[in-house]
Coordinates of C-alpha atoms in Angstrom, one line a residue:
Chain A
M1 CA -8.5 19.6 -4.7
S2 CA -5.8 21.1 -6.9
K3 CA -5.1 18.9 -9.9
D4 CA -1.3 18.1 -9.5
F5 CA -0.4 15.8 -6.7
S6 CA 3.4 16.0 -7.4
R7 CA 3.1 19.0 -5.0
F8 CA 3.2 16.6 -2.1
L9 CA 6.5 15.4 -3.0
K10 CA 9.8 17.4 -2.8
P11 CA 13.3 15.9 -3.5
G12 CA 13.7 13.3 -0.9
R13 CA 10.7 14.4 1.1
V14 CA 6.8 13.7 1.0
H15 CA 4.1 15.6 2.7
R16 CA 2.3 14.0 5.8
Q17 CA -1.2 14.8 4.4
I18 CA -1.2 12.1 2.0
Y19 CA -1.3 9.4 4.9
T20 CA -4.0 11.4 6.8
D21 CA -6.4 13.1 4.5
P22 CA -9.7 11.3 4.1
A23 CA -10.4 13.2 0.7
I24 CA -7.1 11.9 -0.8
F25 CA -7.8 8.3 0.3
E26 CA -11.3 8.7 -1.4
L27 CA -9.6 9.6 -4.6
E28 CA -7.0 6.8 -4.1
M29 CA -9.9 4.2 -4.1
T30 CA -11.1 5.5 -7.5
N31 CA -7.8 6.3 -9.1
I32 CA -5.3 3.6 -7.8
F33 CA -7.6 0.8 -6.4
G34 CA -10.0 1.4 -9.5
G35 CA -7.2 2.6 -11.9
A36 CA -4.4 0.3 -11.5
W37 CA -4.2 -3.5 -12.2
V38 CA -5.1 -4.8 -8.5
F39 CA -4.2 -8.1 -7.6
I40 CA -7.4 -10.3 -6.8
G41 CA -6.3 -13.8 -6.1
H42 CA -4.8 -17.0 -7.2
E43 CA -6.7 -19.3 -9.8
S44 CA -5.9 -22.4 -7.4
Q45 CA -8.4 -20.7 -5.0
I46 CA -11.4 -21.4 -7.6
K47 CA -10.7 -24.9 -9.1
K48 CA -14.1 -26.2 -10.3
P49 CA -17.2 -24.3 -12.0
G50 CA -19.1 -22.4 -9.3
D51 CA -16.2 -22.0 -6.8
Y52 CA -16.2 -18.4 -5.9
F53 CA -13.6 -16.2 -3.6
A54 CA -15.2 -13.3 -2.0
T55 CA -12.8 -10.4 -1.7
Q56 CA -12.2 -6.6 -2.0
M57 CA -10.6 -4.4 -4.9
G58 CA -10.0 -1.5 -2.5
R59 CA -13.3 -1.3 -0.6
R60 CA -15.3 -2.8 -3.3
P61 CA -16.7 -6.0 -2.5
I62 CA -16.1 -8.5 -5.4
L63 CA -16.1 -11.9 -6.4
M64 CA -13.5 -14.1 -8.1
V65 CA -15.5 -17.2 -9.6
R66 CA -15.1 -19.8 -12.0
D67 CA -18.1 -19.9 -14.6
E68 CA -19.7 -23.0 -16.2
E69 CA -17.2 -22.9 -18.8
G70 CA -14.3 -23.0 -16.4
R71 CA -13.4 -19.1 -17.0
V72 CA -12.3 -17.1 -14.4
R73 CA -14.6 -13.9 -13.8
V74 CA -14.2 -10.9 -11.5
I75 CA -17.6 -9.4 -10.8
H76 CA -18.9 -6.9 -8.4
N77 CA -20.4 -8.3 -5.4
Q78 CA -23.5 -6.3 -5.7
C79 CA -27.2 -6.7 -6.6
A80 CA -28.4 -4.8 -9.5
H81 CA -31.8 -4.2 -7.9
R82 CA -31.1 -2.3 -4.6
G83 CA -27.3 -2.9 -4.4
A84 CA -27.1 -5.3 -1.7
M85 CA -24.0 -7.5 -1.4
V86 CA -25.1 -10.7 -2.7
V87 CA -22.5 -13.4 -1.3
A88 CA -21.9 -13.1 2.3
T89 CA -19.4 -16.0 2.6
D90 CA -15.7 -15.8 2.1
K91 CA -15.7 -18.8 -0.2
G92 CA -17.6 -21.8 -1.6
N93 CA -19.1 -23.3 -4.5
A94 CA -22.5 -22.3 -5.8
P95 CA -24.7 -23.1 -9.1
E96 CA -25.9 -19.5 -9.0
F97 CA -26.0 -16.3 -7.2
T98 CA -29.1 -15.3 -5.2
C99 CA -29.8 -12.0 -3.7
C100 CA -31.3 -12.3 -0.2
Y101 CA -33.3 -9.2 -0.4
H102 CA -36.0 -9.9 -3.3
G103 CA -34.5 -13.1 -4.7
W104 CA -33.0 -11.7 -8.0
T105 CA -30.6 -14.6 -9.3
Y106 CA -27.5 -14.6 -11.4
H107 CA -25.5 -16.7 -13.4
L108 CA -21.8 -17.5 -12.4
D109 CA -20.6 -14.7 -14.7
G110 CA -23.0 -11.9 -13.1
R111 CA -25.5 -12.2 -15.9
I112 CA -29.1 -12.0 -14.7
K113 CA -31.0 -15.3 -14.4
G114 CA -34.3 -14.5 -12.9
V115 CA -36.1 -11.7 -11.4
P116 CA -39.1 -12.6 -9.4
L117 CA -42.2 -10.4 -9.3
N118 CA -40.9 -8.8 -12.7
H119 CA -44.3 -7.6 -13.9
G120 CA -44.3 -4.4 -11.7
Y121 CA -41.4 -2.6 -13.0
P122 CA -41.5 0.4 -15.6
A123 CA -41.9 -0.3 -19.0
D124 CA -38.4 0.5 -20.0
F125 CA -37.1 -2.0 -17.3
D126 CA -35.3 -4.8 -19.3
A127 CA -34.0 -7.6 -17.1
K128 CA -32.3 -8.8 -20.4
N129 CA -30.1 -5.5 -20.6
P130 CA -26.5 -6.7 -20.0
K131 CA -26.0 -3.6 -17.6
V132 CA -28.5 -5.2 -15.3
A133 CA -26.3 -7.7 -13.7
M134 CA -23.8 -8.3 -11.1
N135 CA -21.4 -6.2 -13.4
P136 CA -18.0 -7.5 -14.2
V137 CA -14.9 -5.6 -13.2
K138 CA -13.9 -3.7 -16.5
R139 CA -10.8 -5.8 -17.3
V140 CA -9.7 -9.0 -15.9
K141 CA -6.4 -10.8 -16.7
S142 CA -4.4 -13.5 -15.3
Y143 CA -0.6 -13.7 -15.3
R144 CA 0.3 -17.3 -15.1
G145 CA -2.6 -18.0 -12.5
F146 CA -2.2 -14.6 -10.8
V147 CA -5.6 -12.9 -11.2
F148 CA -5.5 -9.0 -11.6
A149 CA -8.4 -6.7 -12.4
T150 CA -8.8 -3.1 -13.1
E151 CA -11.9 -0.5 -13.5
A152 CA -9.8 1.4 -16.1
A153 CA -11.4 0.8 -19.5
D154 CA -8.2 1.5 -21.3
G155 CA -4.7 2.0 -20.5
P156 CA -1.7 -0.7 -20.4
D157 CA -2.0 -4.1 -20.6
L158 CA -1.5 -6.3 -17.4
E159 CA 2.0 -7.7 -18.5
E160 CA 3.0 -4.2 -19.6
S161 CA 2.0 -2.6 -16.3
L162 CA 3.9 -5.5 -14.2
G163 CA 6.9 -5.0 -16.8
Y164 CA 10.1 -6.8 -15.3
M165 CA 8.1 -7.7 -12.1
T166 CA 6.6 -10.7 -13.9
T167 CA 9.9 -12.5 -13.0
S168 CA 9.0 -12.8 -9.3
F169 CA 5.9 -14.5 -10.3
D170 CA 7.8 -16.7 -12.6
D171 CA 10.4 -17.4 -9.8
L172 CA 7.5 -18.5 -7.5
L173 CA 6.4 -21.0 -10.3
D174 CA 9.6 -22.0 -11.1
R175 CA 10.4 -23.3 -7.7
A176 CA 7.8 -25.8 -8.2
P177 CA 9.3 -29.0 -9.4
D178 CA 6.1 -29.9 -11.3
G179 CA 5.5 -26.4 -12.4
E180 CA 2.3 -25.7 -10.5
I181 CA 1.4 -24.1 -7.3
E182 CA -1.6 -23.7 -5.2
V183 CA -3.0 -21.6 -2.3
A184 CA -3.0 -23.7 1.0
G185 CA -2.7 -23.6 4.5
G186 CA -5.3 -21.1 5.5
V187 CA -5.1 -17.3 5.7
F188 CA -4.0 -14.7 8.1
K189 CA -6.0 -11.6 8.4
H190 CA -4.2 -8.9 10.4
G191 CA -5.2 -5.3 10.7
Y192 CA -3.7 -2.0 12.1
D193 CA -4.7 1.6 12.6
A194 CA -2.8 3.4 10.0
N195 CA -2.8 4.1 6.2
W196 CA -2.3 1.6 3.6
K197 CA 1.0 3.1 1.9
V198 CA 2.7 2.9 5.4
Y199 CA 2.5 -1.0 5.2
F200 CA 3.9 -1.1 1.6
E201 CA 6.6 1.3 2.5
N202 CA 7.8 -0.7 5.2
L203 CA 8.0 -4.1 3.2
C204 CA 11.3 -3.7 1.6
D205 CA 12.7 -1.5 4.3
A206 CA 16.1 -3.0 5.1
A207 CA 17.1 -0.5 7.6
H208 CA 14.3 -1.4 10.2
P209 CA 14.7 -5.0 11.3
L210 CA 17.8 -4.6 13.3
F211 CA 16.0 -1.7 15.3
V212 CA 12.1 -2.7 15.2
H213 CA 13.0 -6.4 15.6
R214 CA 15.3 -6.3 18.3
S215 CA 13.2 -8.1 21.2
S216 CA 12.8 -11.2 18.8
I217 CA 16.4 -11.0 17.6
E218 CA 17.9 -10.8 21.1
A219 CA 15.3 -13.5 22.1
S220 CA 16.2 -15.8 19.7
Q221 CA 19.9 -15.1 19.9
A222 CA 19.8 -16.2 23.7
Q223 CA 17.6 -19.1 22.9
S224 CA 19.4 -22.5 23.7
D225 CA 19.0 -24.9 20.8
D226 CA 18.8 -27.7 23.1
A227 CA 15.2 -27.1 23.9
H228 CA 12.8 -29.5 22.4
S229 CA 11.7 -28.7 19.0
D230 CA 9.5 -30.5 16.5
G231 CA 11.0 -28.8 13.9
T232 CA 8.9 -25.6 14.0
G233 CA 11.0 -23.8 16.5
E234 CA 14.2 -24.4 14.8
I235 CA 13.1 -22.6 11.4
A236 CA 11.7 -19.8 13.1
V237 CA 14.5 -19.1 15.7
R238 CA 16.9 -19.3 12.6
Q239 CA 14.8 -16.7 10.8
M240 CA 14.7 -14.3 13.7
R241 CA 18.5 -14.5 14.3
Q242 CA 19.0 -13.6 10.5
N243 CA 17.1 -10.4 11.0
G244 CA 19.8 -9.2 13.5
A245 CA 22.3 -9.2 10.8
P246 CA 24.3 -5.9 11.3
Y247 CA 23.9 -2.7 9.0
S248 CA 27.0 -3.6 7.1
F249 CA 25.4 -6.8 5.7
W250 CA 22.5 -4.7 4.5
E251 CA 24.8 -2.1 3.1
S252 CA 27.1 -4.6 1.2
Q253 CA 25.3 -7.7 0.6
V254 CA 21.6 -7.0 0.2
G255 CA 20.2 -4.7 -2.8
I256 CA 17.0 -2.9 -3.8
W257 CA 15.7 -2.8 -7.2
T258 CA 12.9 -0.5 -8.5
Y259 CA 10.9 -0.6 -11.7
P260 CA 8.1 1.5 -13.5
N261 CA 4.6 1.7 -11.9
G262 CA 5.7 1.5 -8.4
H263 CA 7.2 -2.0 -8.3
S264 CA 10.1 -3.2 -6.3
Y265 CA 12.0 -6.2 -4.7
L266 CA 14.5 -6.4 -2.0
G267 CA 17.1 -9.0 -3.2
D268 CA 20.1 -11.2 -2.2
Y269 CA 19.0 -11.1 1.4
H270 CA 18.7 -14.9 1.6
D271 CA 20.8 -17.4 -0.4
D272 CA 20.1 -21.1 0.1
S273 CA 23.1 -21.6 2.4
K274 CA 21.7 -19.4 5.2
L275 CA 18.1 -19.5 4.2
V276 CA 15.5 -21.2 6.6
A277 CA 15.5 -24.0 4.0
A278 CA 19.4 -24.3 4.4
L279 CA 21.5 -26.4 2.1
K280 CA 22.2 -28.7 5.3
D281 CA 18.6 -29.1 5.7
P282 CA 17.7 -32.7 4.6
V283 CA 14.1 -31.6 3.5
F284 CA 15.7 -28.8 1.2
R285 CA 18.2 -31.3 -0.2
E286 CA 15.1 -33.6 -0.8
Y287 CA 13.7 -30.7 -2.6
I288 CA 16.8 -30.0 -4.7
A289 CA 16.8 -33.4 -5.9
A290 CA 13.0 -33.4 -7.0
L291 CA 13.8 -30.0 -8.8
E292 CA 16.8 -31.4 -10.5
K293 CA 15.0 -34.5 -11.6
K294 CA 12.2 -32.3 -13.2
K295 CA 14.3 -29.5 -14.5
G296 CA 17.8 -30.5 -14.8
K297 CA 21.0 -29.5 -12.8
E298 CA 21.7 -26.2 -15.0
E299 CA 18.0 -24.8 -14.7
T300 CA 17.7 -25.9 -11.0
K301 CA 20.9 -23.8 -10.3
R302 CA 19.5 -20.9 -12.2
I303 CA 16.1 -21.1 -10.2
L304 CA 17.8 -21.3 -6.9
E305 CA 20.1 -18.2 -7.7
V306 CA 17.1 -15.9 -8.0
R307 CA 17.0 -14.5 -4.4
R308 CA 14.0 -12.3 -4.1
W309 CA 13.0 -11.4 -0.5
N310 CA 9.9 -9.2 -0.9
S311 CA 8.5 -8.3 -4.3
N312 CA 6.0 -5.4 -4.0
V313 CA 3.7 -5.3 -7.0
Y314 CA 2.1 -1.9 -6.6
P315 CA -0.6 -1.1 -5.3
N316 CA -1.5 -4.0 -3.3
V317 CA 0.3 -7.3 -3.2
S318 CA 3.8 -8.5 -2.0
L319 CA 4.9 -11.8 -2.7
M320 CA 8.0 -13.6 -1.2
S321 CA 8.8 -16.4 -3.7
Q322 CA 11.7 -17.8 -1.6
F323 CA 8.9 -18.6 1.1
Q324 CA 6.0 -19.2 -1.3
Q325 CA 4.0 -16.2 0.5
L326 CA 1.9 -13.5 -0.7
R327 CA 0.2 -10.6 1.2
V328 CA -2.4 -8.5 0.0
V329 CA -3.4 -5.1 1.2
H330 CA -7.0 -4.0 1.6
P331 CA -7.5 -0.4 2.6
I332 CA -10.5 0.1 4.8
S333 CA -10.2 3.7 5.5
V334 CA -7.7 6.4 5.5
N335 CA -6.2 5.1 8.9
R336 CA -7.3 1.4 9.1
T337 CA -5.7 -1.4 6.8
V338 CA -6.2 -5.1 6.7
V339 CA -3.7 -7.3 5.2
Y340 CA -4.3 -11.2 4.0
T341 CA -1.5 -13.3 3.9
Y342 CA -1.5 -16.6 1.8
N343 CA 0.8 -19.5 1.5
F344 CA 1.6 -21.7 -1.6
K345 CA 2.2 -25.3 -1.8
L346 CA 4.8 -26.3 -4.6
K347 CA 3.7 -29.3 -6.4
G348 CA 6.2 -32.0 -6.6
A349 CA 8.1 -30.6 -3.6
P350 CA 8.5 -32.5 -0.3
E351 CA 5.5 -32.2 2.0
Q352 CA 7.5 -31.1 4.9
M353 CA 8.7 -27.9 2.8
F354 CA 5.2 -26.7 2.7
R355 CA 5.1 -27.2 6.5
N356 CA 8.2 -25.0 6.9
T357 CA 6.5 -22.3 4.8
V358 CA 3.5 -22.6 7.4
A359 CA 6.1 -22.4 10.1
F360 CA 7.7 -19.4 8.9
A361 CA 4.4 -17.6 8.3
N362 CA 3.5 -18.2 11.8
I363 CA 6.4 -16.8 13.2
V364 CA 7.2 -13.8 10.9
N365 CA 4.1 -12.7 9.3
G366 CA 1.6 -14.3 11.8
T367 CA -1.0 -12.1 13.8
G368 CA 0.5 -13.4 16.9
S369 CA 4.0 -13.8 15.8
L370 CA 7.2 -12.4 17.3
V371 CA 8.1 -10.4 14.4
L372 CA 5.0 -8.8 12.7
T373 CA 3.6 -7.5 16.1
D374 CA 6.4 -5.1 16.3
D375 CA 5.9 -3.8 12.8
L376 CA 2.0 -3.3 13.4
E377 CA 2.9 -1.2 16.5
I378 CA 5.0 1.0 14.3
Y379 CA 2.3 1.6 11.8
N380 CA 0.0 2.4 14.6
R381 CA 2.7 5.0 16.0
I382 CA 3.0 6.4 12.4
D383 CA -0.5 7.2 12.2
M384 CA -0.5 8.7 15.8
G385 CA 2.5 11.0 15.0
L386 CA 1.3 12.1 11.8
S387 CA -1.6 14.0 13.8
S388 CA 1.1 16.5 14.7
D389 CA 2.3 19.0 12.2
G390 CA 5.4 19.5 14.0
A391 CA 7.1 17.8 11.0
E392 CA 5.1 18.5 8.1
W393 CA 7.6 17.1 5.4
L394 CA 8.7 13.6 6.0
Q395 CA 12.3 12.3 5.0
I396 CA 12.3 9.8 2.3
G397 CA 15.8 10.8 1.1
R398 CA 18.2 8.1 1.9
G399 CA 20.2 7.0 -1.0
Y400 CA 18.6 9.8 -3.1
Q401 CA 21.7 11.0 -4.8
S402 CA 23.1 7.6 -5.5
D403 CA 20.4 5.6 -7.1
Q404 CA 21.5 4.1 -10.3
P405 CA 19.7 3.5 -13.6
E406 CA 19.0 -0.3 -14.1
A407 CA 17.8 -2.3 -17.2
H408 CA 14.2 -2.6 -17.8
G409 CA 13.4 1.0 -17.0
G410 CA 14.4 0.3 -13.4
R411 CA 16.5 2.2 -10.7
K412 CA 18.7 0.5 -8.1
G413 CA 19.4 1.8 -4.5
V414 CA 23.1 2.2 -3.8
N415 CA 22.5 -0.4 -1.4
S416 CA 19.2 -2.0 0.3
T417 CA 19.0 0.6 2.8
S418 CA 18.4 3.2 0.2
E419 CA 14.7 4.5 0.3
V420 CA 14.3 4.5 -3.6
Y421 CA 11.5 2.1 -3.5
I422 CA 9.4 4.5 -1.5
R423 CA 10.1 7.3 -3.9
N424 CA 9.3 5.0 -6.6
M425 CA 5.9 4.2 -5.2
L426 CA 5.2 7.7 -4.6
D427 CA 6.2 8.4 -8.1
A428 CA 3.7 5.9 -9.4
W429 CA 1.0 7.3 -6.8
V430 CA 1.3 10.7 -8.3
G431 CA 0.9 9.3 -11.7
Y432 CA -2.3 7.5 -10.9
M433 CA -3.6 10.4 -8.5
N434 CA -3.0 12.8 -11.5
G435 CA -5.4 10.5 -13.5
G436 CA -2.9 8.7 -15.5
H437 CA -1.2 5.5 -15.4
G438 CA 1.6 4.6 -13.0
Q439 CA 4.7 6.5 -14.2
G440 CA 4.3 10.2 -12.6
G441 CA 7.6 11.2 -13.6
A442 CA 7.7 12.9 -10.0
L443 CA 10.9 11.5 -9.5
A444 CA 12.5 13.2 -12.7
K445 CA 10.8 16.3 -11.8
A446 CA 11.8 16.4 -8.3
A447 CA 15.5 15.6 -9.4
S448 CA 15.6 18.4 -12.0
Chain B
M1 CA 28.5 3.8 10.7
A2 CA 30.3 3.4 14.0
K3 CA 32.1 0.0 14.2
K4 CA 31.1 -0.5 17.8
R5 CA 27.6 -1.6 18.6
T6 CA 25.8 -0.6 21.9
P7 CA 26.0 -3.5 24.3
R8 CA 22.7 -5.7 24.0
P9 CA 20.4 -5.1 27.0
K10 CA 20.5 -8.2 29.4
I11 CA 17.4 -10.3 29.1
A12 CA 17.2 -12.9 31.7
A13 CA 16.7 -16.4 30.6
P14 CA 13.5 -17.9 31.5
S15 CA 13.8 -19.7 35.0
R16 CA 13.7 -23.5 34.8
R17 CA 12.5 -23.5 38.4
R18 CA 9.9 -26.0 39.5
V19 CA 6.3 -24.9 39.5
T20 CA 5.1 -23.5 42.9
P21 CA 2.8 -25.9 44.7
L22 CA -0.5 -24.6 44.8
R23 CA -1.0 -25.4 48.3
G24 CA 1.3 -25.7 51.4
R25 CA 2.2 -29.3 50.5
A26 CA 3.0 -30.8 47.1
P27 CA 0.2 -33.4 46.3
R28 CA 1.2 -37.0 46.3
A29 CA 2.0 -38.1 42.9
E30 CA -0.6 -41.1 42.9
Q31 CA -3.3 -38.5 43.8
A32 CA -5.9 -38.7 41.1
L33 CA -6.5 -35.4 39.0
D34 CA -10.0 -34.8 40.0
I35 CA -12.1 -31.8 39.0
H36 CA -11.3 -29.8 42.0
R37 CA -7.4 -30.0 41.3
C38 CA -8.0 -29.2 37.5
E39 CA -10.0 -26.2 38.4
Q40 CA -7.5 -24.9 40.9
F41 CA -4.9 -25.3 38.3
V42 CA -6.5 -23.3 35.6
Q43 CA -7.3 -20.7 38.1
H44 CA -3.7 -20.6 39.3
E45 CA -2.6 -20.5 35.4
A46 CA -5.0 -17.5 34.6
R47 CA -3.5 -15.5 37.7
L48 CA 0.1 -16.2 36.6
L49 CA -0.9 -14.8 33.2
D50 CA -2.9 -11.8 34.4
E51 CA 0.1 -10.8 36.8
A52 CA 2.6 -11.2 33.8
K53 CA 4.5 -13.9 35.6
F54 CA 5.4 -15.4 32.2
D55 CA 8.3 -17.5 33.5
D56 CA 6.2 -19.2 36.1
W57 CA 3.7 -19.8 33.3
L58 CA 6.3 -21.3 31.1
A59 CA 7.5 -23.6 33.9
L60 CA 3.9 -25.1 34.0
F61 CA 4.9 -26.7 30.7
T62 CA 6.7 -30.0 30.3
L63 CA 9.9 -29.8 28.6
D64 CA 8.5 -30.8 25.5
G65 CA 5.3 -29.2 26.0
W66 CA 3.6 -27.1 23.2
Y67 CA 1.1 -24.2 23.0
W68 CA -1.4 -23.6 20.2
V69 CA -4.1 -20.9 19.1
P70 CA -5.5 -22.1 15.6
S71 CA -6.3 -19.5 13.0
E72 CA -9.5 -21.7 11.9
P73 CA -12.4 -23.3 13.8
D74 CA -11.9 -27.1 14.0
Q75 CA -8.2 -26.6 12.6
A76 CA -6.9 -30.3 12.5
N77 CA -3.4 -29.5 13.1
P78 CA -0.6 -26.9 13.4
H79 CA 1.5 -27.9 10.5
D80 CA -0.6 -27.6 7.5
T81 CA -2.5 -24.7 8.2
V82 CA -1.4 -21.2 9.6
S83 CA -1.8 -20.5 13.4
L84 CA -2.2 -17.4 15.5
M85 CA 0.4 -19.0 17.7
Y86 CA 2.1 -22.2 17.7
D87 CA 4.9 -22.8 19.7
D88 CA 6.9 -25.7 20.3
R89 CA 9.2 -25.4 23.7
R90 CA 12.0 -23.7 21.9
L91 CA 9.8 -21.1 20.5
L92 CA 7.6 -20.9 23.6
E93 CA 10.8 -19.9 25.4
T94 CA 11.7 -17.4 23.0
R95 CA 8.3 -15.8 23.0
I96 CA 8.4 -15.6 26.8
R97 CA 12.0 -14.3 26.8
R98 CA 10.8 -11.6 24.3
L99 CA 7.9 -10.5 26.6
A100 CA 10.4 -9.8 29.1
S101 CA 12.4 -7.5 26.6
P102 CA 12.4 -3.7 27.1
R103 CA 12.6 -3.5 23.4
M104 CA 9.4 -5.1 22.6
Y105 CA 7.9 -2.1 21.1
S106 CA 4.4 -3.6 20.9
Q107 CA 4.5 -3.9 24.7
E108 CA 5.5 -0.5 25.2
P109 CA 3.1 0.4 27.3
R110 CA 2.4 -3.1 28.4
S111 CA -0.9 -4.8 28.1
R112 CA -2.9 -5.4 31.1
T113 CA -5.2 -8.4 31.3
S114 CA -8.2 -9.7 33.1
R115 CA -9.4 -13.2 32.8
M116 CA -12.4 -15.4 34.0
V117 CA -11.9 -19.1 33.7
G118 CA -14.8 -21.6 34.3
N119 CA -16.8 -24.2 33.0
V120 CA -14.0 -26.8 33.7
T121 CA -14.8 -30.5 32.6
I122 CA -12.6 -33.4 32.5
E123 CA -12.9 -34.9 29.1
D124 CA -10.6 -38.0 29.7
S125 CA -8.6 -39.1 32.6
E126 CA -6.0 -41.9 33.3
G127 CA -5.6 -41.2 36.9
R128 CA -2.0 -39.4 36.6
A129 CA -2.9 -37.5 33.6
A130 CA -6.1 -35.7 32.1
T131 CA -7.4 -33.6 29.1
I132 CA -9.6 -31.0 30.6
R133 CA -11.8 -28.3 28.7
S134 CA -12.5 -24.9 30.2
K135 CA -14.0 -21.4 28.9
F136 CA -12.4 -18.2 29.3
I137 CA -13.0 -14.5 28.9
M138 CA -10.0 -12.3 28.6
I139 CA -10.0 -8.6 28.4
E140 CA -6.7 -6.8 27.2
Y141 CA -6.4 -3.2 27.8
R142 CA -3.4 -1.2 26.3
R143 CA -3.3 2.4 25.5
D144 CA -6.7 3.4 25.6
Q145 CA -8.1 0.4 23.7
Q146 CA -9.9 -2.5 25.4
R147 CA -10.3 -5.8 23.5
L148 CA -12.5 -8.7 24.4
F149 CA -11.4 -12.3 23.7
T150 CA -13.3 -15.4 24.6
G151 CA -13.3 -19.2 23.7
T152 CA -12.5 -22.6 24.8
A153 CA -9.1 -23.9 26.3
W154 CA -8.0 -27.4 26.2
H155 CA -5.2 -28.6 28.7
R156 CA -3.4 -31.8 28.7
L157 CA -2.2 -32.1 32.1
V158 CA 0.1 -34.7 33.6
Q159 CA 1.6 -35.4 37.0
I160 CA 5.4 -35.0 37.3
D161 CA 7.2 -35.1 40.7
G162 CA 4.0 -34.3 42.5
G163 CA 3.3 -31.3 40.4
I164 CA 1.1 -30.8 37.5
R165 CA 2.4 -29.8 34.2
I166 CA 0.9 -28.9 30.8
A167 CA 1.7 -31.3 28.1
W168 CA -0.2 -28.9 25.7
K169 CA -2.7 -26.3 25.5
R170 CA -5.0 -25.5 22.8
V171 CA -6.9 -22.4 22.8
D172 CA -9.8 -21.9 20.4
L173 CA -10.9 -18.4 20.1
V174 CA -14.4 -17.8 18.9
N175 CA -13.0 -15.2 16.5
C176 CA -10.1 -17.1 15.4
D177 CA -10.7 -16.3 11.8
A178 CA -11.4 -12.6 12.2
A179 CA -9.2 -9.7 10.8
L180 CA -7.3 -9.2 14.3
D181 CA -4.9 -6.6 15.3
G182 CA -1.5 -7.9 16.6
L183 CA -1.6 -10.5 19.3
T184 CA 1.0 -10.3 22.0
Q185 CA -0.6 -11.9 25.2
P186 CA -0.7 -15.6 25.8
F187 CA -4.3 -16.7 26.2

């Protein structure tokens, strides 16, 4: 394969092959899901020593585990002997890890603990060799409890790579009156038959809701508010109606910001007067009071004025600080993807506020929700459509000539319907695929 | 952008009409909810769903009824953990109205379903009301894909005005915590 991946981009256009070619997918698993800082999990998922959380880094099975000293480790879920996956459960607590094949055991940090029948190996086999282990992922770093890992031995530090996008994680934490958050409320795992990039390229797309989510917008607009609700229906119906904001709203009041290494966020969609939480809502008022008590009026005002809808942290995590949600993208194959959705509990916030988060997740991002199901249909249709070479070059040019430079090395779309964030992700994609770090310079190259 | 938007397609509101009596005459209110009537009821419900008579299915629920498909085995409640579906009456009406929409792209083309319902047992009963448990197999076919769902359904049935209504329904899928593609069909 020719080395320069910028050949798949033209000004405002991308070649369809990058979504369908298994060879490109293979290289993405090495260069992006191995070369970039990949989101693994949140420290609250492993509270005590021995707690582990089994997940994937791209397709690699890995474990996030808290060792005896309380440190967070990310190790390959693979036995050093014959390569079998060692831990087969999603989460739990264990004093050590034991491979089910020949009983090799490992310390929580992956170092070997014991090899049964160890007299039969060649003379140069040394079980004490640190490379004989459930090997650690090369670099592991946490940003305020959010754990990332990369197989790149060198390159930018996590904070450098996240850049200005650390502020989206800050916002999620700032919203907790006690300054702490924890993953709670189970997980959604939903799948679709299309490339992983398709999902990420939809998250900040402000031009699709009015069209794709029509059925739920219209059904919620026609819904009588007199029907019985235990509180769940109300919050959900409100959000579905909000999705029906006209194009003029998206073009005048919502913004899209992008930053180096493929990151972006959609901002100003919801403020707290029309948010599901809504200023009239007694639960939200109680929450504001709790926040003010802990942080003061000024700081509370500042926190609530940060209005981020989806924040995409390239390549695999999207968070929604206003709704205390986070979604992790797991590519399975070139045309199969599974997404995990988690919720966070804000410590010190009213209990009902978390229940509102759960209700929101059910109806907007849930597997059987009234909203997400239509997105999944679109992804499947994209994959089916991409089998045709009728349109070889796909359009990603909306807003192309009017994007503006922003602080922190960013670019801002002329309005939220600009596809600047897709171009920005593809720029990072070229950078990683060409064997470097996020910034590919493809944007600049394509513009010149 | 043009100022005028195309008129919204008309979507009929879910009907509020009464449940069709299962047999010629409505059973009398004081008649006990015996196993025979419970079995007849869940068979009738399965048929409404397979025939996509969702308005009629909605009409089986009480006006404060709810419908729940947990995301975890033994999930304690629908409020502290996410659910594959959890609808109070207001949301259930919205869900059913959306299912009738010509703009529901995830139902273009429509799913076809086929269900087997059996092993009905009465778990507790107070004459006019009963909690029943049943097993189901549901096959969903859509656009060359056939999916198989199975699990346990729990119904709280109450007798109102001579008809049987669902006060709540909980559906425990055996694969509730698996990675699933989008779910549009009520179970």
